JSON list of C-alpha atoms in Angstrom, two decimals:
[
{"chain": "A", "resi": 1, "resn": "UNK", "atom": "CA", "xyz": [83.73, 112.62, 32.37]},
{"chain": "A", "resi": 2, "resn": "UNK", "atom": "CA", "xyz": [81.89, 115.05, 34.39]},
{"chain": "A", "resi": 3, "resn": "UNK", "atom": "CA", "xyz": [81.53, 112.38, 36.69]},
{"chain": "A", "resi": 4, "resn": "UNK", "atom": "CA", "xyz": [85.05, 112.22, 37.28]},
{"chain": "A", "resi": 5, "resn": "UNK", "atom": "CA", "xyz": [85.79, 115.82, 37.25]},
{"chain": "A", "resi": 6, "resn": "UNK", "atom": "CA", "xyz": [82.98, 115.65, 40.00]},
{"chain": "A", "resi": 7, "resn": "UNK", "atom": "CA", "xyz": [85.21, 113.02, 41.86]},
{"chain": "A", "resi": 8, "resn": "UNK", "atom": "CA", "xyz": [88.06, 114.79, 41.39]},
{"chain": "A", "resi": 9, "resn": "UNK", "atom": "CA", "xyz": [86.58, 117.88, 43.50]},
{"chain": "A", "resi": 10, "resn": "UNK", "atom": "CA", "xyz": [85.24, 115.69, 46.32]},
{"chain": "A", "resi": 11, "resn": "UNK", "atom": "CA", "xyz": [87.81, 113.27, 46.74]},
{"chain": "A", "resi": 12, "resn": "UNK", "atom": "CA", "xyz": [90.16, 117.05, 47.11]},
{"chain": "A", "resi": 13, "resn": "UNK", "atom": "CA", "xyz": [87.80, 118.34, 49.41]},
{"chain": "A", "resi": 14, "resn": "UNK", "atom": "CA", "xyz": [87.52, 115.25, 51.34]},
{"chain": "A", "resi": 15, "resn": "UNK", "atom": "CA", "xyz": [91.30, 114.69, 51.72]},
{"chain": "A", "resi": 16, "resn": "UNK", "atom": "CA", "xyz": [91.63, 119.23, 52.18]},
{"chain": "A", "resi": 17, "resn": "UNK", "atom": "CA", "xyz": [89.29, 118.53, 55.31]},
{"chain": "A", "resi": 18, "resn": "UNK", "atom": "CA", "xyz": [90.35, 114.91, 56.90]},
{"chain": "A", "resi": 19, "resn": "UNK", "atom": "CA", "xyz": [94.11, 117.51, 56.69]},
{"chain": "A", "resi": 20, "resn": "UNK", "atom": "CA", "xyz": [92.28, 120.09, 58.67]},
{"chain": "A", "resi": 21, "resn": "UNK", "atom": "CA", "xyz": [90.21, 117.72, 60.86]},
{"chain": "A", "resi": 22, "resn": "UNK", "atom": "CA", "xyz": [93.78, 116.35, 62.07]},
{"chain": "A", "resi": 23, "resn": "UNK", "atom": "CA", "xyz": [95.56, 120.25, 62.81]},
{"chain": "A", "resi": 24, "resn": "UNK", "atom": "CA", "xyz": [92.88, 121.25, 64.75]},
{"chain": "A", "resi": 25, "resn": "UNK", "atom": "CA", "xyz": [92.94, 121.79, 68.28]},
{"chain": "A", "resi": 26, "resn": "UNK", "atom": "CA", "xyz": [89.19, 123.84, 69.16]},
{"chain": "A", "resi": 27, "resn": "UNK", "atom": "CA", "xyz": [86.44, 121.33, 69.69]},
{"chain": "A", "resi": 28, "resn": "UNK", "atom": "CA", "xyz": [83.85, 122.95, 67.72]},
{"chain": "A", "resi": 29, "resn": "UNK", "atom": "CA", "xyz": [85.10, 123.43, 65.16]},
{"chain": "A", "resi": 30, "resn": "UNK", "atom": "CA", "xyz": [86.46, 120.02, 65.00]},
{"chain": "A", "resi": 31, "resn": "UNK", "atom": "CA", "xyz": [83.21, 118.74, 64.76]},
{"chain": "A", "resi": 32, "resn": "UNK", "atom": "CA", "xyz": [81.63, 121.09, 61.94]},
{"chain": "A", "resi": 33, "resn": "UNK", "atom": "CA", "xyz": [84.87, 120.12, 60.13]},
{"chain": "A", "resi": 34, "resn": "UNK", "atom": "CA", "xyz": [82.75, 116.04, 60.38]},
{"chain": "A", "resi": 35, "resn": "UNK", "atom": "CA", "xyz": [79.76, 117.53, 59.95]},
{"chain": "A", "resi": 36, "resn": "UNK", "atom": "CA", "xyz": [81.24, 119.26, 56.46]},
{"chain": "A", "resi": 37, "resn": "UNK", "atom": "CA", "xyz": [82.85, 115.53, 55.62]},
{"chain": "A", "resi": 38, "resn": "UNK", "atom": "CA", "xyz": [80.03, 113.53, 56.03]},
{"chain": "A", "resi": 39, "resn": "UNK", "atom": "CA", "xyz": [78.50, 116.10, 53.91]},
{"chain": "A", "resi": 40, "resn": "UNK", "atom": "CA", "xyz": [81.27, 115.68, 51.21]},
{"chain": "A", "resi": 41, "resn": "UNK", "atom": "CA", "xyz": [81.20, 111.82, 51.64]},
{"chain": "A", "resi": 42, "resn": "UNK", "atom": "CA", "xyz": [76.95, 111.98, 50.47]},
{"chain": "A", "resi": 43, "resn": "UNK", "atom": "CA", "xyz": [78.15, 113.52, 47.21]},
{"chain": "A", "resi": 44, "resn": "UNK", "atom": "CA", "xyz": [80.18, 111.28, 46.76]},
{"chain": "A", "resi": 45, "resn": "UNK", "atom": "CA", "xyz": [77.37, 108.80, 47.40]},
{"chain": "A", "resi": 46, "resn": "UNK", "atom": "CA", "xyz": [74.87, 110.41, 44.69]},
{"chain": "A", "resi": 47, "resn": "UNK", "atom": "CA", "xyz": [77.42, 110.28, 42.48]},
{"chain": "A", "resi": 48, "resn": "UNK", "atom": "CA", "xyz": [78.46, 106.52, 42.57]},
{"chain": "A", "resi": 49, "resn": "UNK", "atom": "CA", "xyz": [74.92, 106.10, 42.49]},
{"chain": "A", "resi": 50, "resn": "UNK", "atom": "CA", "xyz": [74.07, 105.21, 45.91]},
{"chain": "A", "resi": 51, "resn": "UNK", "atom": "CA", "xyz": [71.41, 107.56, 46.78]},
{"chain": "A", "resi": 52, "resn": "UNK", "atom": "CA", "xyz": [70.21, 105.44, 50.17]},
{"chain": "A", "resi": 53, "resn": "UNK", "atom": "CA", "xyz": [73.51, 105.32, 51.40]},
{"chain": "A", "resi": 54, "resn": "UNK", "atom": "CA", "xyz": [74.14, 109.27, 50.45]},
{"chain": "A", "resi": 55, "resn": "UNK", "atom": "CA", "xyz": [70.58, 110.13, 52.27]},
{"chain": "A", "resi": 56, "resn": "UNK", "atom": "CA", "xyz": [71.67, 107.94, 55.25]},
{"chain": "A", "resi": 57, "resn": "UNK", "atom": "CA", "xyz": [75.12, 109.78, 55.90]},
{"chain": "A", "resi": 58, "resn": "UNK", "atom": "CA", "xyz": [73.70, 112.98, 55.02]},
{"chain": "A", "resi": 59, "resn": "UNK", "atom": "CA", "xyz": [70.48, 112.17, 57.79]},
{"chain": "A", "resi": 60, "resn": "UNK", "atom": "CA", "xyz": [73.13, 110.32, 60.63]},
{"chain": "A", "resi": 61, "resn": "UNK", "atom": "CA", "xyz": [76.85, 111.73, 59.54]},
{"chain": "A", "resi": 62, "resn": "UNK", "atom": "CA", "xyz": [76.10, 115.52, 58.90]},
{"chain": "A", "resi": 63, "resn": "UNK", "atom": "CA", "xyz": [72.95, 116.02, 61.16]},
{"chain": "A", "resi": 64, "resn": "UNK", "atom": "CA", "xyz": [72.32, 113.85, 63.88]},
{"chain": "A", "resi": 65, "resn": "UNK", "atom": "CA", "xyz": [76.01, 113.29, 64.98]},
{"chain": "A", "resi": 66, "resn": "UNK", "atom": "CA", "xyz": [76.67, 117.27, 64.17]},
{"chain": "A", "resi": 67, "resn": "UNK", "atom": "CA", "xyz": [73.66, 117.98, 67.14]},
{"chain": "A", "resi": 68, "resn": "UNK", "atom": "CA", "xyz": [75.05, 114.81, 69.00]},
{"chain": "A", "resi": 69, "resn": "UNK", "atom": "CA", "xyz": [78.60, 116.11, 69.71]},
{"chain": "A", "resi": 70, "resn": "UNK", "atom": "CA", "xyz": [77.37, 120.34, 70.20]},
{"chain": "A", "resi": 71, "resn": "UNK", "atom": "CA", "xyz": [75.24, 118.99, 72.53]},
{"chain": "A", "resi": 72, "resn": "UNK", "atom": "CA", "xyz": [77.67, 117.25, 74.36]},
{"chain": "A", "resi": 73, "resn": "UNK", "atom": "CA", "xyz": [80.01, 119.90, 74.27]},
{"chain": "A", "resi": 74, "resn": "UNK", "atom": "CA", "xyz": [77.70, 122.00, 75.37]},
{"chain": "A", "resi": 75, "resn": "UNK", "atom": "CA", "xyz": [76.83, 119.90, 78.68]},
{"chain": "A", "resi": 76, "resn": "UNK", "atom": "CA", "xyz": [80.59, 119.03, 79.60]},
{"chain": "A", "resi": 77, "resn": "UNK", "atom": "CA", "xyz": [81.97, 122.82, 78.72]},
{"chain": "A", "resi": 78, "resn": "UNK", "atom": "CA", "xyz": [84.76, 124.07, 81.08]},
{"chain": "A", "resi": 79, "resn": "UNK", "atom": "CA", "xyz": [82.98, 126.67, 83.22]},
{"chain": "A", "resi": 80, "resn": "UNK", "atom": "CA", "xyz": [85.66, 129.03, 82.34]},
{"chain": "A", "resi": 81, "resn": "UNK", "atom": "CA", "xyz": [86.18, 130.07, 78.66]},
{"chain": "A", "resi": 82, "resn": "UNK", "atom": "CA", "xyz": [87.62, 129.46, 76.35]},
{"chain": "A", "resi": 83, "resn": "UNK", "atom": "CA", "xyz": [84.98, 126.39, 76.18]},
{"chain": "A", "resi": 84, "resn": "UNK", "atom": "CA", "xyz": [85.69, 124.49, 73.44]},
{"chain": "A", "resi": 85, "resn": "UNK", "atom": "CA", "xyz": [89.91, 124.59, 73.50]},
{"chain": "A", "resi": 86, "resn": "UNK", "atom": "CA", "xyz": [90.79, 121.08, 73.42]},
{"chain": "A", "resi": 87, "resn": "UNK", "atom": "CA", "xyz": [93.59, 120.58, 76.77]},
{"chain": "A", "resi": 88, "resn": "UNK", "atom": "CA", "xyz": [97.36, 120.87, 75.49]},
{"chain": "A", "resi": 89, "resn": "UNK", "atom": "CA", "xyz": [98.86, 117.97, 73.72]},
{"chain": "A", "resi": 90, "resn": "UNK", "atom": "CA", "xyz": [101.00, 115.35, 75.51]},
{"chain": "A", "resi": 91, "resn": "UNK", "atom": "CA", "xyz": [102.21, 113.36, 72.62]},
{"chain": "A", "resi": 92, "resn": "UNK", "atom": "CA", "xyz": [103.61, 113.85, 69.05]},
{"chain": "A", "resi": 93, "resn": "UNK", "atom": "CA", "xyz": [101.02, 112.96, 66.04]},
{"chain": "A", "resi": 94, "resn": "UNK", "atom": "CA", "xyz": [103.42, 110.84, 64.75]},
{"chain": "A", "resi": 95, "resn": "UNK", "atom": "CA", "xyz": [102.00, 107.45, 66.21]},
{"chain": "A", "resi": 96, "resn": "UNK", "atom": "CA", "xyz": [98.70, 108.23, 64.86]},
{"chain": "A", "resi": 97, "resn": "UNK", "atom": "CA", "xyz": [99.97, 109.01, 61.62]},
{"chain": "A", "resi": 98, "resn": "UNK", "atom": "CA", "xyz": [101.75, 105.81, 61.28]},
{"chain": "A", "resi": 99, "resn": "UNK", "atom": "CA", "xyz": [98.61, 103.90, 62.45]},
{"chain": "A", "resi": 100, "resn": "UNK", "atom": "CA", "xyz": [96.41, 105.83, 60.13]},
{"chain": "A", "resi": 101, "resn": "UNK", "atom": "CA", "xyz": [99.48, 105.09, 57.05]},
{"chain": "A", "resi": 102, "resn": "UNK", "atom": "CA", "xyz": [99.28, 101.76, 57.63]},
{"chain": "A", "resi": 103, "resn": "UNK", "atom": "CA", "xyz": [95.52, 100.77, 58.02]},
{"chain": "A", "resi": 104, "resn": "UNK", "atom": "CA", "xyz": [94.59, 103.13, 55.09]},
{"chain": "A", "resi": 105, "resn": "UNK", "atom": "CA", "xyz": [97.49, 101.09, 53.18]},
{"chain": "A", "resi": 106, "resn": "UNK", "atom": "CA", "xyz": [95.85, 97.55, 54.24]},
{"chain": "A", "resi": 107, "resn": "UNK", "atom": "CA", "xyz": [92.97, 98.94, 53.05]},
{"chain": "A", "resi": 108, "resn": "UNK", "atom": "CA", "xyz": [93.81, 100.38, 49.86]},
{"chain": "A", "resi": 109, "resn": "UNK", "atom": "CA", "xyz": [95.69, 96.62, 49.31]},
{"chain": "A", "resi": 110, "resn": "UNK", "atom": "CA", "xyz": [92.23, 94.85, 50.11]},
{"chain": "A", "resi": 111, "resn": "UNK", "atom": "CA", "xyz": [90.56, 96.50, 47.17]},
{"chain": "A", "resi": 112, "resn": "UNK", "atom": "CA", "xyz": [93.12, 95.88, 44.40]},
{"chain": "A", "resi": 113, "resn": "UNK", "atom": "CA", "xyz": [91.12, 93.01, 43.50]},
{"chain": "A", "resi": 114, "resn": "UNK", "atom": "CA", "xyz": [88.01, 94.57, 43.13]},
{"chain": "A", "resi": 115, "resn": "UNK", "atom": "CA", "xyz": [86.33, 94.71, 39.85]},
{"chain": "A", "resi": 116, "resn": "UNK", "atom": "CA", "xyz": [86.37, 98.43, 38.76]},
{"chain": "A", "resi": 117, "resn": "UNK", "atom": "CA", "xyz": [83.04, 100.57, 39.95]},
{"chain": "A", "resi": 118, "resn": "UNK", "atom": "CA", "xyz": [80.12, 99.85, 37.32]},
{"chain": "A", "resi": 119, "resn": "UNK", "atom": "CA", "xyz": [82.08, 96.38, 35.26]},
{"chain": "A", "resi": 120, "resn": "UNK", "atom": "CA", "xyz": [80.29, 94.57, 33.97]},
{"chain": "A", "resi": 121, "resn": "UNK", "atom": "CA", "xyz": [81.97, 91.60, 34.78]},
{"chain": "A", "resi": 122, "resn": "UNK", "atom": "CA", "xyz": [81.63, 92.33, 38.28]},
{"chain": "A", "resi": 123, "resn": "UNK", "atom": "CA", "xyz": [79.68, 89.86, 40.91]},
{"chain": "A", "resi": 124, "resn": "UNK", "atom": "CA", "xyz": [77.17, 92.23, 41.18]},
{"chain": "A", "resi": 125, "resn": "UNK", "atom": "CA", "xyz": [76.32, 92.60, 37.40]},
{"chain": "A", "resi": 126, "resn": "UNK", "atom": "CA", "xyz": [76.30, 88.76, 36.45]},
{"chain": "A", "resi": 127, "resn": "UNK", "atom": "CA", "xyz": [74.75, 87.35, 39.41]},
{"chain": "A", "resi": 128, "resn": "UNK", "atom": "CA", "xyz": [73.42, 89.78, 42.36]},
{"chain": "A", "resi": 129, "resn": "UNK", "atom": "CA", "xyz": [71.32, 92.10, 40.07]},
{"chain": "A", "resi": 130, "resn": "UNK", "atom": "CA", "xyz": [70.25, 89.67, 37.57]},
{"chain": "A", "resi": 131, "resn": "UNK", "atom": "CA", "xyz": [68.85, 87.06, 40.16]},
{"chain": "A", "resi": 132, "resn": "UNK", "atom": "CA", "xyz": [67.04, 90.08, 42.32]},
{"chain": "A", "resi": 133, "resn": "UNK", "atom": "CA", "xyz": [65.30, 91.05, 38.93]},
{"chain": "A", "resi": 134, "resn": "UNK", "atom": "CA", "xyz": [64.77, 87.71, 37.22]},
{"chain": "A", "resi": 135, "resn": "UNK", "atom": "CA", "xyz": [62.88, 86.45, 41.24]},
{"chain": "A", "resi": 136, "resn": "UNK", "atom": "CA", "xyz": [61.78, 89.51, 42.96]},
{"chain": "A", "resi": 137, "resn": "UNK", "atom": "CA", "xyz": [58.51, 90.21, 41.34]},
{"chain": "A", "resi": 138, "resn": "UNK", "atom": "CA", "xyz": [57.67, 86.21, 42.34]},
{"chain": "A", "resi": 139, "resn": "UNK", "atom": "CA", "xyz": [58.85, 85.93, 45.97]},
{"chain": "A", "resi": 140, "resn": "UNK", "atom": "CA", "xyz": [57.88, 89.42, 47.10]},
{"chain": "A", "resi": 141, "resn": "UNK", "atom": "CA", "xyz": [55.23, 90.47, 44.92]},
{"chain": "A", "resi": 142, "resn": "UNK", "atom": "CA", "xyz": [56.23, 93.56, 44.60]},
{"chain": "A", "resi": 143, "resn": "UNK", "atom": "CA", "xyz": [56.47, 95.49, 41.16]},
{"chain": "A", "resi": 144, "resn": "UNK", "atom": "CA", "xyz": [59.44, 97.63, 41.70]},
{"chain": "A", "resi": 145, "resn": "UNK", "atom": "CA", "xyz": [63.13, 95.74, 42.48]},
{"chain": "A", "resi": 146, "resn": "UNK", "atom": "CA", "xyz": [64.41, 99.08, 44.37]},
{"chain": "A", "resi": 147, "resn": "UNK", "atom": "CA", "xyz": [61.67, 98.07, 46.86]},
{"chain": "A", "resi": 148, "resn": "UNK", "atom": "CA", "xyz": [61.58, 94.03, 47.07]},
{"chain": "A", "resi": 149, "resn": "UNK", "atom": "CA", "xyz": [65.19, 94.26, 48.19]},
{"chain": "A", "resi": 150, "resn": "UNK", "atom": "CA", "xyz": [64.84, 97.21, 50.71]},
{"chain": "A", "resi": 151, "resn": "UNK", "atom": "CA", "xyz": [61.57, 96.09, 52.13]},
{"chain": "A", "resi": 152, "resn": "UNK", "atom": "CA", "xyz": [61.65, 92.15, 52.37]},
{"chain": "A", "resi": 153, "resn": "UNK", "atom": "CA", "xyz": [65.02, 90.96, 50.76]},
{"chain": "A", "resi": 154, "resn": "UNK", "atom": "CA", "xyz": [67.04, 93.19, 53.44]},
{"chain": "A", "resi": 155, "resn": "UNK", "atom": "CA", "xyz": [64.21, 94.28, 55.70]},
{"chain": "A", "resi": 156, "resn": "UNK", "atom": "CA", "xyz": [65.98, 93.72, 58.81]},
{"chain": "A", "resi": 157, "resn": "UNK", "atom": "CA", "xyz": [68.73, 95.55, 58.02]},
{"chain": "A", "resi": 158, "resn": "UNK", "atom": "CA", "xyz": [66.81, 98.34, 57.03]},
{"chain": "A", "resi": 159, "resn": "UNK", "atom": "CA", "xyz": [64.53, 97.68, 60.18]},
{"chain": "A", "resi": 160, "resn": "UNK", "atom": "CA", "xyz": [68.38, 97.98, 61.67]},
{"chain": "A", "resi": 161, "resn": "UNK", "atom": "CA", "xyz": [69.14, 101.45, 60.02]},
{"chain": "A", "resi": 162, "resn": "UNK", "atom": "CA", "xyz": [65.16, 102.32, 61.01]},
{"chain": "A", "resi": 163, "resn": "UNK", "atom": "CA", "xyz": [65.71, 102.09, 64.49]},
{"chain": "A", "resi": 164, "resn": "UNK", "atom": "CA", "xyz": [69.12, 103.59, 64.57]},
{"chain": "A", "resi": 165, "resn": "UNK", "atom": "CA", "xyz": [68.13, 106.96, 63.38]},
{"chain": "A", "resi": 166, "resn": "UNK", "atom": "CA", "xyz": [65.00, 106.72, 65.53]},
{"chain": "A", "resi": 167, "resn": "UNK", "atom": "CA", "xyz": [66.87, 106.28, 68.61]},
{"chain": "A", "resi": 168, "resn": "UNK", "atom": "CA", "xyz": [69.75, 109.26, 67.41]},
{"chain": "A", "resi": 169, "resn": "UNK", "atom": "CA", "xyz": [66.41, 111.31, 66.92]},
{"chain": "A", "resi": 170, "resn": "UNK", "atom": "CA", "xyz": [64.67, 110.20, 70.20]},
{"chain": "A", "resi": 171, "resn": "UNK", "atom": "CA", "xyz": [68.68, 110.54, 71.85]},
{"chain": "A", "resi": 172, "resn": "UNK", "atom": "CA", "xyz": [68.73, 114.56, 70.27]},
{"chain": "A", "resi": 173, "resn": "UNK", "atom": "CA", "xyz": [65.18, 115.41, 71.73]},
{"chain": "A", "resi": 174, "resn": "UNK", "atom": "CA", "xyz": [66.47, 114.33, 75.30]},
{"chain": "A", "resi": 175, "resn": "UNK", "atom": "CA", "xyz": [69.55, 116.28, 75.40]},
{"chain": "A", "resi": 176, "resn": "UNK", "atom": "CA", "xyz": [67.90, 119.77, 73.59]},
{"chain": "A", "resi": 177, "resn": "UNK", "atom": "CA", "xyz": [64.33, 119.01, 76.38]},
{"chain": "A", "resi": 178, "resn": "UNK", "atom": "CA", "xyz": [66.34, 118.11, 79.46]},
{"chain": "A", "resi": 179, "resn": "UNK", "atom": "CA", "xyz": [67.68, 121.55, 80.28]},
{"chain": "A", "resi": 180, "resn": "UNK", "atom": "CA", "xyz": [64.19, 122.95, 80.13]},
{"chain": "A", "resi": 181, "resn": "UNK", "atom": "CA", "xyz": [63.36, 125.04, 83.96]},
{"chain": "A", "resi": 182, "resn": "UNK", "atom": "CA", "xyz": [61.55, 123.76, 85.54]},
{"chain": "A", "resi": 183, "resn": "UNK", "atom": "CA", "xyz": [58.20, 126.24, 87.01]},
{"chain": "A", "resi": 184, "resn": "UNK", "atom": "CA", "xyz": [58.94, 127.82, 90.21]},
{"chain": "A", "resi": 185, "resn": "UNK", "atom": "CA", "xyz": [56.44, 126.80, 93.03]},
{"chain": "A", "resi": 186, "resn": "UNK", "atom": "CA", "xyz": [53.92, 129.49, 94.21]},
{"chain": "A", "resi": 187, "resn": "UNK", "atom": "CA", "xyz": [53.37, 130.32, 97.63]},
{"chain": "A", "resi": 188, "resn": "UNK", "atom": "CA", "xyz": [50.09, 130.12, 99.32]},
{"chain": "A", "resi": 189, "resn": "UNK", "atom": "CA", "xyz": [50.02, 133.98, 99.79]},
{"chain": "A", "resi": 190, "resn": "UNK", "atom": "CA", "xyz": [50.78, 133.69, 95.12]},
{"chain": "A", "resi": 191, "resn": "UNK", "atom": "CA", "xyz": [47.68, 131.32, 95.27]},
{"chain": "A", "resi": 192, "resn": "UNK", "atom": "CA", "xyz": [44.80, 133.26, 97.62]},
{"chain": "A", "resi": 193, "resn": "UNK", "atom": "CA", "xyz": [45.53, 135.95, 95.17]},
{"chain": "A", "resi": 194, "resn": "UNK", "atom": "CA", "xyz": [45.35, 134.53, 92.09]},
{"chain": "A", "resi": 195, "resn": "UNK", "atom": "CA", "xyz": [42.22, 133.07, 93.45]},
{"chain": "A", "resi": 196, "resn": "UNK", "atom": "CA", "xyz": [41.08, 136.37, 94.36]}
]
């Protein structure tokens, strides 16, 4: 029962944040709302017993992506204030709204045949989970099934995720460190004074 209440609260916040993002014209506020949306999504993944996905969403979606977008705004800011205001809107919002409604309807239609979350009759419970529980130890020699799946069966996928996070971290460090002022070169007179 508590899971249902938490799901409803998180989905309400997600819907509210989505509407706020659509109506917002200030780019700085939009970036911050994107970070809040990713953080709420991470909370939803935790409720759905997917802590690895939640961790990735919190680190990449709410953390690194937000830093990258804020750094981009700082680098491309306009010379006059206000820095982060969007240009005046040249079209109505009806066309993007129609595209979102059609795309969302197609996605919802595609989920109709998916079994209920946690259903014991779902293929993931009857085939996939049983396979890993029975074969992970003989195949990999790793006693923990989750570790065997992440590090062996899904090894290339995990490597790709780590590469994405590492690349994003390097990009953030380059953006943050790229604006350091270079020390001024000393003249010959100043060097002579230092030596004296």
